């Protein structure tokens, strides 16, 4: 339903799809495509891309890609929101409470205090509207903003004729940049048990990340 709603809300489906492919490739190359680890999953990246398409309805994919980084480099997120204010949610359409009175929870930071602390809310467009980035921790957001800034720098260089788009998709130099890191090994006695255990461990990693931050 979310995918269908997104396609119905973008001004040019072909431009959206082309831009989204580029954004997903970039996110995977830079190590920030993972909802389980507190970054963004496929739905969230699609929503971010769709919003840029709405803001620039007549732009070609190359322009949309450059504008993507410019928009989100300057987005008001939870780490810069002043006390008493909320981060600006990414919305493709107004949030609806639904017409069938199904009683499903809809994202609303004024009604649900915990949601005031969502760092970078990206809201799904159909009922029940939910935050697709609720897993995000401060360290995730800091890394994300660093990558947005790098993307903007590269996009600006491309527009000025000083670089090619290939530079944007260069893999992240994680092991060169970080001297110290935590590696998690998942071990089980069979392939089936390993698959289930791996899913369990992965689902707990975001909690581990938040505890390490504290």
JSON list of C-alpha atoms in Angstrom, two decimals, residues 1-205:
[
{"chain": "A", "resi": 1, "resn": "UNK", "atom": "CA", "xyz": [0.00, 0.00, 0.00]},
{"chain": "A", "resi": 2, "resn": "UNK", "atom": "CA", "xyz": [2.81, 2.42, 0.86]},
{"chain": "A", "resi": 3, "resn": "UNK", "atom": "CA", "xyz": [4.56, 1.79, -2.47]},
{"chain": "A", "resi": 4, "resn": "UNK", "atom": "CA", "xyz": [1.35, 2.41, -4.41]},
{"chain": "A", "resi": 5, "resn": "UNK", "atom": "CA", "xyz": [0.67, 5.58, -2.44]},
{"chain": "A", "resi": 6, "resn": "UNK", "atom": "CA", "xyz": [4.17, 6.91, -3.12]},
{"chain": "A", "resi": 7, "resn": "UNK", "atom": "CA", "xyz": [3.83, 6.35, -6.87]},
{"chain": "A", "resi": 8, "resn": "UNK", "atom": "CA", "xyz": [0.48, 8.14, -6.83]},
{"chain": "A", "resi": 9, "resn": "UNK", "atom": "CA", "xyz": [2.00, 11.16, -5.06]},
{"chain": "A", "resi": 10, "resn": "UNK", "atom": "CA", "xyz": [5.08, 11.83, -7.21]},
{"chain": "A", "resi": 11, "resn": "UNK", "atom": "CA", "xyz": [4.75, 14.10, -10.28]},
{"chain": "A", "resi": 12, "resn": "UNK", "atom": "CA", "xyz": [6.88, 11.90, -12.58]},
{"chain": "A", "resi": 13, "resn": "UNK", "atom": "CA", "xyz": [7.15, 8.18, -11.81]},
{"chain": "A", "resi": 14, "resn": "UNK", "atom": "CA", "xyz": [10.03, 7.49, -14.21]},
{"chain": "A", "resi": 15, "resn": "UNK", "atom": "CA", "xyz": [12.17, 10.30, -12.80]},
{"chain": "A", "resi": 16, "resn": "UNK", "atom": "CA", "xyz": [11.36, 9.14, -9.28]},
{"chain": "A", "resi": 17, "resn": "UNK", "atom": "CA", "xyz": [12.38, 5.55, -10.00]},
{"chain": "A", "resi": 18, "resn": "UNK", "atom": "CA", "xyz": [15.64, 6.54, -11.67]},
{"chain": "A", "resi": 19, "resn": "UNK", "atom": "CA", "xyz": [16.56, 8.88, -8.82]},
{"chain": "A", "resi": 20, "resn": "UNK", "atom": "CA", "xyz": [15.62, 6.29, -6.20]},
{"chain": "A", "resi": 21, "resn": "UNK", "atom": "CA", "xyz": [17.87, 3.67, -7.82]},
{"chain": "A", "resi": 22, "resn": "UNK", "atom": "CA", "xyz": [20.77, 6.11, -7.53]},
{"chain": "A", "resi": 23, "resn": "UNK", "atom": "CA", "xyz": [19.95, 6.97, -3.91]},
{"chain": "A", "resi": 24, "resn": "UNK", "atom": "CA", "xyz": [19.69, 3.31, -2.90]},
{"chain": "A", "resi": 25, "resn": "UNK", "atom": "CA", "xyz": [22.98, 2.47, -4.61]},
{"chain": "A", "resi": 26, "resn": "UNK", "atom": "CA", "xyz": [24.66, 5.41, -2.87]},
{"chain": "A", "resi": 27, "resn": "UNK", "atom": "CA", "xyz": [23.22, 4.42, 0.53]},
{"chain": "A", "resi": 28, "resn": "UNK", "atom": "CA", "xyz": [24.40, 0.81, 0.15]},
{"chain": "A", "resi": 29, "resn": "UNK", "atom": "CA", "xyz": [27.88, 1.86, -0.97]},
{"chain": "A", "resi": 30, "resn": "UNK", "atom": "CA", "xyz": [28.17, 4.23, 2.00]},
{"chain": "A", "resi": 31, "resn": "UNK", "atom": "CA", "xyz": [26.94, 1.67, 4.55]},
{"chain": "A", "resi": 32, "resn": "UNK", "atom": "CA", "xyz": [23.78, 3.53, 5.59]},
{"chain": "A", "resi": 33, "resn": "UNK", "atom": "CA", "xyz": [21.12, 1.26, 4.08]},
{"chain": "A", "resi": 34, "resn": "UNK", "atom": "CA", "xyz": [19.89, -0.67, 7.12]},
{"chain": "A", "resi": 35, "resn": "UNK", "atom": "CA", "xyz": [16.70, -0.12, 9.08]},
{"chain": "A", "resi": 36, "resn": "UNK", "atom": "CA", "xyz": [17.72, -2.77, 11.64]},
{"chain": "A", "resi": 37, "resn": "UNK", "atom": "CA", "xyz": [20.92, -0.88, 12.51]},
{"chain": "A", "resi": 38, "resn": "UNK", "atom": "CA", "xyz": [19.14, 2.44, 12.98]},
{"chain": "A", "resi": 39, "resn": "UNK", "atom": "CA", "xyz": [19.71, 3.86, 9.51]},
{"chain": "A", "resi": 40, "resn": "UNK", "atom": "CA", "xyz": [17.09, 3.95, 6.75]},
{"chain": "A", "resi": 41, "resn": "UNK", "atom": "CA", "xyz": [15.46, 1.06, 4.93]},
{"chain": "A", "resi": 42, "resn": "UNK", "atom": "CA", "xyz": [13.98, 0.95, 1.45]},
{"chain": "A", "resi": 43, "resn": "UNK", "atom": "CA", "xyz": [10.67, 2.58, 2.36]},
{"chain": "A", "resi": 44, "resn": "UNK", "atom": "CA", "xyz": [12.32, 5.53, 4.12]},
{"chain": "A", "resi": 45, "resn": "UNK", "atom": "CA", "xyz": [14.71, 6.18, 1.22]},
{"chain": "A", "resi": 46, "resn": "UNK", "atom": "CA", "xyz": [11.77, 6.05, -1.19]},
{"chain": "A", "resi": 47, "resn": "UNK", "atom": "CA", "xyz": [9.85, 8.57, 0.91]},
{"chain": "A", "resi": 48, "resn": "UNK", "atom": "CA", "xyz": [12.80, 10.97, 1.09]},
{"chain": "A", "resi": 49, "resn": "UNK", "atom": "CA", "xyz": [13.29, 10.74, -2.68]},
{"chain": "A", "resi": 50, "resn": "UNK", "atom": "CA", "xyz": [9.59, 11.20, -3.37]},
{"chain": "A", "resi": 51, "resn": "UNK", "atom": "CA", "xyz": [9.50, 14.39, -1.28]},
{"chain": "A", "resi": 52, "resn": "UNK", "atom": "CA", "xyz": [12.32, 15.88, -3.33]},
{"chain": "A", "resi": 53, "resn": "UNK", "atom": "CA", "xyz": [10.45, 14.93, -6.50]},
{"chain": "A", "resi": 54, "resn": "UNK", "atom": "CA", "xyz": [7.44, 16.83, -5.17]},
{"chain": "A", "resi": 55, "resn": "UNK", "atom": "CA", "xyz": [9.55, 19.89, -4.39]},
{"chain": "A", "resi": 56, "resn": "UNK", "atom": "CA", "xyz": [11.09, 19.90, -7.89]},
{"chain": "A", "resi": 57, "resn": "UNK", "atom": "CA", "xyz": [8.37, 18.44, -10.15]},
{"chain": "A", "resi": 58, "resn": "UNK", "atom": "CA", "xyz": [10.02, 19.42, -13.45]},
{"chain": "A", "resi": 59, "resn": "UNK", "atom": "CA", "xyz": [13.59, 18.41, -12.61]},
{"chain": "A", "resi": 60, "resn": "UNK", "atom": "CA", "xyz": [15.46, 15.59, -14.37]},
{"chain": "A", "resi": 61, "resn": "UNK", "atom": "CA", "xyz": [16.99, 12.72, -12.32]},
{"chain": "A", "resi": 62, "resn": "UNK", "atom": "CA", "xyz": [20.48, 14.29, -12.23]},
{"chain": "A", "resi": 63, "resn": "UNK", "atom": "CA", "xyz": [19.05, 17.53, -10.84]},
{"chain": "A", "resi": 64, "resn": "UNK", "atom": "CA", "xyz": [16.86, 15.63, -8.37]},
{"chain": "A", "resi": 65, "resn": "UNK", "atom": "CA", "xyz": [19.91, 13.72, -7.14]},
{"chain": "A", "resi": 66, "resn": "UNK", "atom": "CA", "xyz": [21.79, 16.95, -6.46]},
{"chain": "A", "resi": 67, "resn": "UNK", "atom": "CA", "xyz": [18.75, 18.58, -4.84]},
{"chain": "A", "resi": 68, "resn": "UNK", "atom": "CA", "xyz": [18.27, 15.51, -2.63]},
{"chain": "A", "resi": 69, "resn": "UNK", "atom": "CA", "xyz": [21.50, 16.26, -0.79]},
{"chain": "A", "resi": 70, "resn": "UNK", "atom": "CA", "xyz": [20.88, 19.98, -0.67]},
{"chain": "A", "resi": 71, "resn": "UNK", "atom": "CA", "xyz": [17.43, 19.52, 0.87]},
{"chain": "A", "resi": 72, "resn": "UNK", "atom": "CA", "xyz": [18.40, 17.02, 3.56]},
{"chain": "A", "resi": 73, "resn": "UNK", "atom": "CA", "xyz": [21.66, 18.73, 4.48]},
{"chain": "A", "resi": 74, "resn": "UNK", "atom": "CA", "xyz": [19.56, 21.61, 5.79]},
{"chain": "A", "resi": 75, "resn": "UNK", "atom": "CA", "xyz": [16.57, 19.68, 7.15]},
{"chain": "A", "resi": 76, "resn": "UNK", "atom": "CA", "xyz": [15.53, 20.46, 10.73]},
{"chain": "A", "resi": 77, "resn": "UNK", "atom": "CA", "xyz": [16.21, 17.23, 12.62]},
{"chain": "A", "resi": 78, "resn": "UNK", "atom": "CA", "xyz": [15.80, 16.34, 16.28]},
{"chain": "A", "resi": 79, "resn": "UNK", "atom": "CA", "xyz": [19.40, 17.10, 17.23]},
{"chain": "A", "resi": 80, "resn": "UNK", "atom": "CA", "xyz": [19.00, 20.78, 16.30]},
{"chain": "A", "resi": 81, "resn": "UNK", "atom": "CA", "xyz": [15.34, 21.34, 17.24]},
{"chain": "A", "resi": 82, "resn": "UNK", "atom": "CA", "xyz": [15.02, 23.88, 20.02]},
{"chain": "A", "resi": 83, "resn": "UNK", "atom": "CA", "xyz": [13.45, 22.97, 23.33]},
{"chain": "A", "resi": 84, "resn": "UNK", "atom": "CA", "xyz": [9.68, 23.04, 22.99]},
{"chain": "A", "resi": 85, "resn": "UNK", "atom": "CA", "xyz": [9.78, 22.45, 19.23]},
{"chain": "A", "resi": 86, "resn": "UNK", "atom": "CA", "xyz": [9.83, 19.27, 17.16]},
{"chain": "A", "resi": 87, "resn": "UNK", "atom": "CA", "xyz": [11.89, 18.15, 14.19]},
{"chain": "A", "resi": 88, "resn": "UNK", "atom": "CA", "xyz": [10.20, 18.76, 10.85]},
{"chain": "A", "resi": 89, "resn": "UNK", "atom": "CA", "xyz": [8.70, 15.48, 9.58]},
{"chain": "A", "resi": 90, "resn": "UNK", "atom": "CA", "xyz": [9.13, 14.44, 5.97]},
{"chain": "A", "resi": 91, "resn": "UNK", "atom": "CA", "xyz": [5.57, 14.25, 4.62]},
{"chain": "A", "resi": 92, "resn": "UNK", "atom": "CA", "xyz": [4.23, 13.46, 1.16]},
{"chain": "A", "resi": 93, "resn": "UNK", "atom": "CA", "xyz": [0.68, 14.42, 2.16]},
{"chain": "A", "resi": 94, "resn": "UNK", "atom": "CA", "xyz": [-1.19, 15.57, 5.29]},
{"chain": "A", "resi": 95, "resn": "UNK", "atom": "CA", "xyz": [-1.42, 13.01, 8.08]},
{"chain": "A", "resi": 96, "resn": "UNK", "atom": "CA", "xyz": [-4.87, 11.43, 8.25]},
{"chain": "A", "resi": 97, "resn": "UNK", "atom": "CA", "xyz": [-6.55, 9.82, 11.23]},
{"chain": "A", "resi": 98, "resn": "UNK", "atom": "CA", "xyz": [-8.58, 7.55, 8.95]},
{"chain": "A", "resi": 99, "resn": "UNK", "atom": "CA", "xyz": [-12.31, 7.52, 8.24]},
{"chain": "A", "resi": 100, "resn": "UNK", "atom": "CA", "xyz": [-13.23, 4.03, 9.46]},
{"chain": "A", "resi": 101, "resn": "UNK", "atom": "CA", "xyz": [-12.45, 4.58, 13.16]},
{"chain": "A", "resi": 102, "resn": "UNK", "atom": "CA", "xyz": [-10.23, 1.48, 13.29]},
{"chain": "A", "resi": 103, "resn": "UNK", "atom": "CA", "xyz": [-8.41, 2.80, 16.34]},
{"chain": "A", "resi": 104, "resn": "UNK", "atom": "CA", "xyz": [-4.92, 2.28, 14.88]},
{"chain": "A", "resi": 105, "resn": "UNK", "atom": "CA", "xyz": [-2.12, 4.45, 16.25]},
{"chain": "A", "resi": 106, "resn": "UNK", "atom": "CA", "xyz": [-1.13, 7.33, 13.98]},
{"chain": "A", "resi": 107, "resn": "UNK", "atom": "CA", "xyz": [2.14, 9.25, 14.38]},
{"chain": "A", "resi": 108, "resn": "UNK", "atom": "CA", "xyz": [1.40, 12.37, 16.40]},
{"chain": "A", "resi": 109, "resn": "UNK", "atom": "CA", "xyz": [4.10, 13.92, 18.65]},
{"chain": "A", "resi": 110, "resn": "UNK", "atom": "CA", "xyz": [1.56, 16.22, 20.29]},
{"chain": "A", "resi": 111, "resn": "UNK", "atom": "CA", "xyz": [-0.57, 13.27, 21.38]},
{"chain": "A", "resi": 112, "resn": "UNK", "atom": "CA", "xyz": [2.21, 10.75, 22.08]},
{"chain": "A", "resi": 113, "resn": "UNK", "atom": "CA", "xyz": [5.11, 12.40, 23.99]},
{"chain": "A", "resi": 114, "resn": "UNK", "atom": "CA", "xyz": [7.63, 9.68, 23.11]},
{"chain": "A", "resi": 115, "resn": "UNK", "atom": "CA", "xyz": [7.36, 10.60, 19.44]},
{"chain": "A", "resi": 116, "resn": "UNK", "atom": "CA", "xyz": [8.63, 14.09, 20.21]},
{"chain": "A", "resi": 117, "resn": "UNK", "atom": "CA", "xyz": [12.07, 12.51, 20.50]},
{"chain": "A", "resi": 118, "resn": "UNK", "atom": "CA", "xyz": [12.07, 10.99, 17.01]},
{"chain": "A", "resi": 119, "resn": "UNK", "atom": "CA", "xyz": [15.22, 12.42, 15.45]},
{"chain": "A", "resi": 120, "resn": "UNK", "atom": "CA", "xyz": [14.39, 12.35, 11.74]},
{"chain": "A", "resi": 121, "resn": "UNK", "atom": "CA", "xyz": [10.72, 11.41, 11.27]},
{"chain": "A", "resi": 122, "resn": "UNK", "atom": "CA", "xyz": [9.88, 10.17, 7.78]},
{"chain": "A", "resi": 123, "resn": "UNK", "atom": "CA", "xyz": [6.14, 9.49, 7.71]},
{"chain": "A", "resi": 124, "resn": "UNK", "atom": "CA", "xyz": [4.36, 6.91, 5.57]},
{"chain": "A", "resi": 125, "resn": "UNK", "atom": "CA", "xyz": [1.58, 8.44, 3.44]},
{"chain": "A", "resi": 126, "resn": "UNK", "atom": "CA", "xyz": [-1.30, 6.03, 4.06]},
{"chain": "A", "resi": 127, "resn": "UNK", "atom": "CA", "xyz": [-3.32, 5.13, 7.15]},
{"chain": "A", "resi": 128, "resn": "UNK", "atom": "CA", "xyz": [-2.06, 4.41, 9.75]},
{"chain": "A", "resi": 129, "resn": "UNK", "atom": "CA", "xyz": [0.68, 6.99, 9.17]},
{"chain": "A", "resi": 130, "resn": "UNK", "atom": "CA", "xyz": [3.86, 5.82, 10.92]},
{"chain": "A", "resi": 131, "resn": "UNK", "atom": "CA", "xyz": [7.43, 6.98, 11.34]},
{"chain": "A", "resi": 132, "resn": "UNK", "atom": "CA", "xyz": [9.61, 4.74, 9.16]},
{"chain": "A", "resi": 133, "resn": "UNK", "atom": "CA", "xyz": [12.79, 5.84, 10.98]},
{"chain": "A", "resi": 134, "resn": "UNK", "atom": "CA", "xyz": [11.83, 5.23, 14.61]},
{"chain": "A", "resi": 135, "resn": "UNK", "atom": "CA", "xyz": [14.96, 3.07, 15.09]},
{"chain": "A", "resi": 136, "resn": "UNK", "atom": "CA", "xyz": [17.33, 5.98, 14.59]},
{"chain": "A", "resi": 137, "resn": "UNK", "atom": "CA", "xyz": [19.84, 6.91, 17.31]},
{"chain": "A", "resi": 138, "resn": "UNK", "atom": "CA", "xyz": [21.95, 10.07, 17.61]},
{"chain": "A", "resi": 139, "resn": "UNK", "atom": "CA", "xyz": [25.02, 8.32, 16.22]},
{"chain": "A", "resi": 140, "resn": "UNK", "atom": "CA", "xyz": [23.02, 7.13, 13.20]},
{"chain": "A", "resi": 141, "resn": "UNK", "atom": "CA", "xyz": [21.80, 10.66, 12.53]},
{"chain": "A", "resi": 142, "resn": "UNK", "atom": "CA", "xyz": [25.31, 12.09, 12.87]},
{"chain": "A", "resi": 143, "resn": "UNK", "atom": "CA", "xyz": [26.66, 9.62, 10.29]},
{"chain": "A", "resi": 144, "resn": "UNK", "atom": "CA", "xyz": [23.68, 10.26, 8.01]},
{"chain": "A", "resi": 145, "resn": "UNK", "atom": "CA", "xyz": [24.23, 14.02, 8.09]},
{"chain": "A", "resi": 146, "resn": "UNK", "atom": "CA", "xyz": [27.92, 13.53, 7.37]},
{"chain": "A", "resi": 147, "resn": "UNK", "atom": "CA", "xyz": [27.02, 11.48, 4.30]},
{"chain": "A", "resi": 148, "resn": "UNK", "atom": "CA", "xyz": [24.44, 14.07, 3.19]},
{"chain": "A", "resi": 149, "resn": "UNK", "atom": "CA", "xyz": [27.14, 16.74, 3.44]},
{"chain": "A", "resi": 150, "resn": "UNK", "atom": "CA", "xyz": [29.59, 14.62, 1.44]},
{"chain": "A", "resi": 151, "resn": "UNK", "atom": "CA", "xyz": [26.88, 13.97, -1.17]},
{"chain": "A", "resi": 152, "resn": "UNK", "atom": "CA", "xyz": [26.19, 17.70, -1.47]},
{"chain": "A", "resi": 153, "resn": "UNK", "atom": "CA", "xyz": [29.90, 18.42, -1.89]},
{"chain": "A", "resi": 154, "resn": "UNK", "atom": "CA", "xyz": [30.23, 15.83, -4.66]},
{"chain": "A", "resi": 155, "resn": "UNK", "atom": "CA", "xyz": [27.01, 16.99, -6.38]},
{"chain": "A", "resi": 156, "resn": "UNK", "atom": "CA", "xyz": [28.28, 20.58, -6.34]},
{"chain": "A", "resi": 157, "resn": "UNK", "atom": "CA", "xyz": [31.59, 19.46, -7.87]},
{"chain": "A", "resi": 158, "resn": "UNK", "atom": "CA", "xyz": [29.69, 17.57, -10.58]},
{"chain": "A", "resi": 159, "resn": "UNK", "atom": "CA", "xyz": [27.56, 20.63, -11.37]},
{"chain": "A", "resi": 160, "resn": "UNK", "atom": "CA", "xyz": [30.74, 22.74, -11.58]},
{"chain": "A", "resi": 161, "resn": "UNK", "atom": "CA", "xyz": [32.39, 20.24, -13.92]},
{"chain": "A", "resi": 162, "resn": "UNK", "atom": "CA", "xyz": [35.05, 19.31, -11.35]},
{"chain": "A", "resi": 163, "resn": "UNK", "atom": "CA", "xyz": [33.99, 15.67, -10.79]},
{"chain": "A", "resi": 164, "resn": "UNK", "atom": "CA", "xyz": [31.93, 12.79, -12.20]},
{"chain": "A", "resi": 165, "resn": "UNK", "atom": "CA", "xyz": [28.97, 11.06, -10.55]},
{"chain": "A", "resi": 166, "resn": "UNK", "atom": "CA", "xyz": [31.14, 7.95, -10.03]},
{"chain": "A", "resi": 167, "resn": "UNK", "atom": "CA", "xyz": [32.73, 9.74, -7.09]},
{"chain": "A", "resi": 168, "resn": "UNK", "atom": "CA", "xyz": [29.39, 9.79, -5.25]},
{"chain": "A", "resi": 169, "resn": "UNK", "atom": "CA", "xyz": [29.21, 5.99, -5.27]},
{"chain": "A", "resi": 170, "resn": "UNK", "atom": "CA", "xyz": [32.68, 5.27, -3.94]},
{"chain": "A", "resi": 171, "resn": "UNK", "atom": "CA", "xyz": [32.51, 2.65, -1.13]},
{"chain": "A", "resi": 172, "resn": "UNK", "atom": "CA", "xyz": [32.86, 3.83, 2.44]},
{"chain": "A", "resi": 173, "resn": "UNK", "atom": "CA", "xyz": [36.40, 3.50, 3.82]},
{"chain": "A", "resi": 174, "resn": "UNK", "atom": "CA", "xyz": [35.15, 2.16, 7.17]},
{"chain": "A", "resi": 175, "resn": "UNK", "atom": "CA", "xyz": [38.25, 0.17, 8.18]},
{"chain": "A", "resi": 176, "resn": "UNK", "atom": "CA", "xyz": [40.57, 3.04, 7.27]},
{"chain": "A", "resi": 177, "resn": "UNK", "atom": "CA", "xyz": [38.50, 5.66, 9.05]},
{"chain": "A", "resi": 178, "resn": "UNK", "atom": "CA", "xyz": [37.82, 3.79, 12.31]},
{"chain": "A", "resi": 179, "resn": "UNK", "atom": "CA", "xyz": [40.69, 2.36, 14.33]},
{"chain": "A", "resi": 180, "resn": "UNK", "atom": "CA", "xyz": [38.36, 0.85, 16.94]},
{"chain": "A", "resi": 181, "resn": "UNK", "atom": "CA", "xyz": [35.06, -0.91, 16.26]},
{"chain": "A", "resi": 182, "resn": "UNK", "atom": "CA", "xyz": [32.82, -3.70, 17.59]},
{"chain": "A", "resi": 183, "resn": "UNK", "atom": "CA", "xyz": [32.36, -6.89, 15.55]},
{"chain": "A", "resi": 184, "resn": "UNK", "atom": "CA", "xyz": [29.43, -9.19, 16.34]},
{"chain": "A", "resi": 185, "resn": "UNK", "atom": "CA", "xyz": [29.76, -12.88, 15.44]},
{"chain": "A", "resi": 186, "resn": "UNK", "atom": "CA", "xyz": [26.55, -14.93, 15.19]},
{"chain": "A", "resi": 187, "resn": "UNK", "atom": "CA", "xyz": [27.10, -18.68, 15.65]},
{"chain": "A", "resi": 188, "resn": "UNK", "atom": "CA", "xyz": [24.60, -21.57, 15.61]},
{"chain": "A", "resi": 189, "resn": "UNK", "atom": "CA", "xyz": [24.65, -25.36, 15.20]},
{"chain": "A", "resi": 190, "resn": "UNK", "atom": "CA", "xyz": [22.62, -25.44, 11.97]},
{"chain": "A", "resi": 191, "resn": "UNK", "atom": "CA", "xyz": [21.82, -23.18, 9.03]},
{"chain": "A", "resi": 192, "resn": "UNK", "atom": "CA", "xyz": [18.14, -22.95, 10.00]},
{"chain": "A", "resi": 193, "resn": "UNK", "atom": "CA", "xyz": [18.92, -22.01, 13.60]},
{"chain": "A", "resi": 194, "resn": "UNK", "atom": "CA", "xyz": [21.57, -19.57, 12.42]},
{"chain": "A", "resi": 195, "resn": "UNK", "atom": "CA", "xyz": [19.02, -17.81, 10.22]},
{"chain": "A", "resi": 196, "resn": "UNK", "atom": "CA", "xyz": [16.61, -17.39, 13.13]},
{"chain": "A", "resi": 197, "resn": "UNK", "atom": "CA", "xyz": [19.32, -16.44, 15.62]},
{"chain": "A", "resi": 198, "resn": "UNK", "atom": "CA", "xyz": [20.78, -13.92, 13.19]},
{"chain": "A", "resi": 199, "resn": "UNK", "atom": "CA", "xyz": [17.40, -12.21, 12.90]},
{"chain": "A", "resi": 200, "resn": "UNK", "atom": "CA", "xyz": [17.08, -12.06, 16.69]},
{"chain": "A", "resi": 201, "resn": "UNK", "atom": "CA", "xyz": [20.54, -10.59, 17.14]},
{"chain": "A", "resi": 202, "resn": "UNK", "atom": "CA", "xyz": [19.99, -8.06, 14.35]},
{"chain": "A", "resi": 203, "resn": "UNK", "atom": "CA", "xyz": [16.75, -6.89, 15.95]},
{"chain": "A", "resi": 204, "resn": "UNK", "atom": "CA", "xyz": [18.62, -6.16, 19.21]},
{"chain": "A", "resi": 205, "resn": "UNK", "atom": "CA", "xyz": [21.53, -4.25, 17.71]}
]
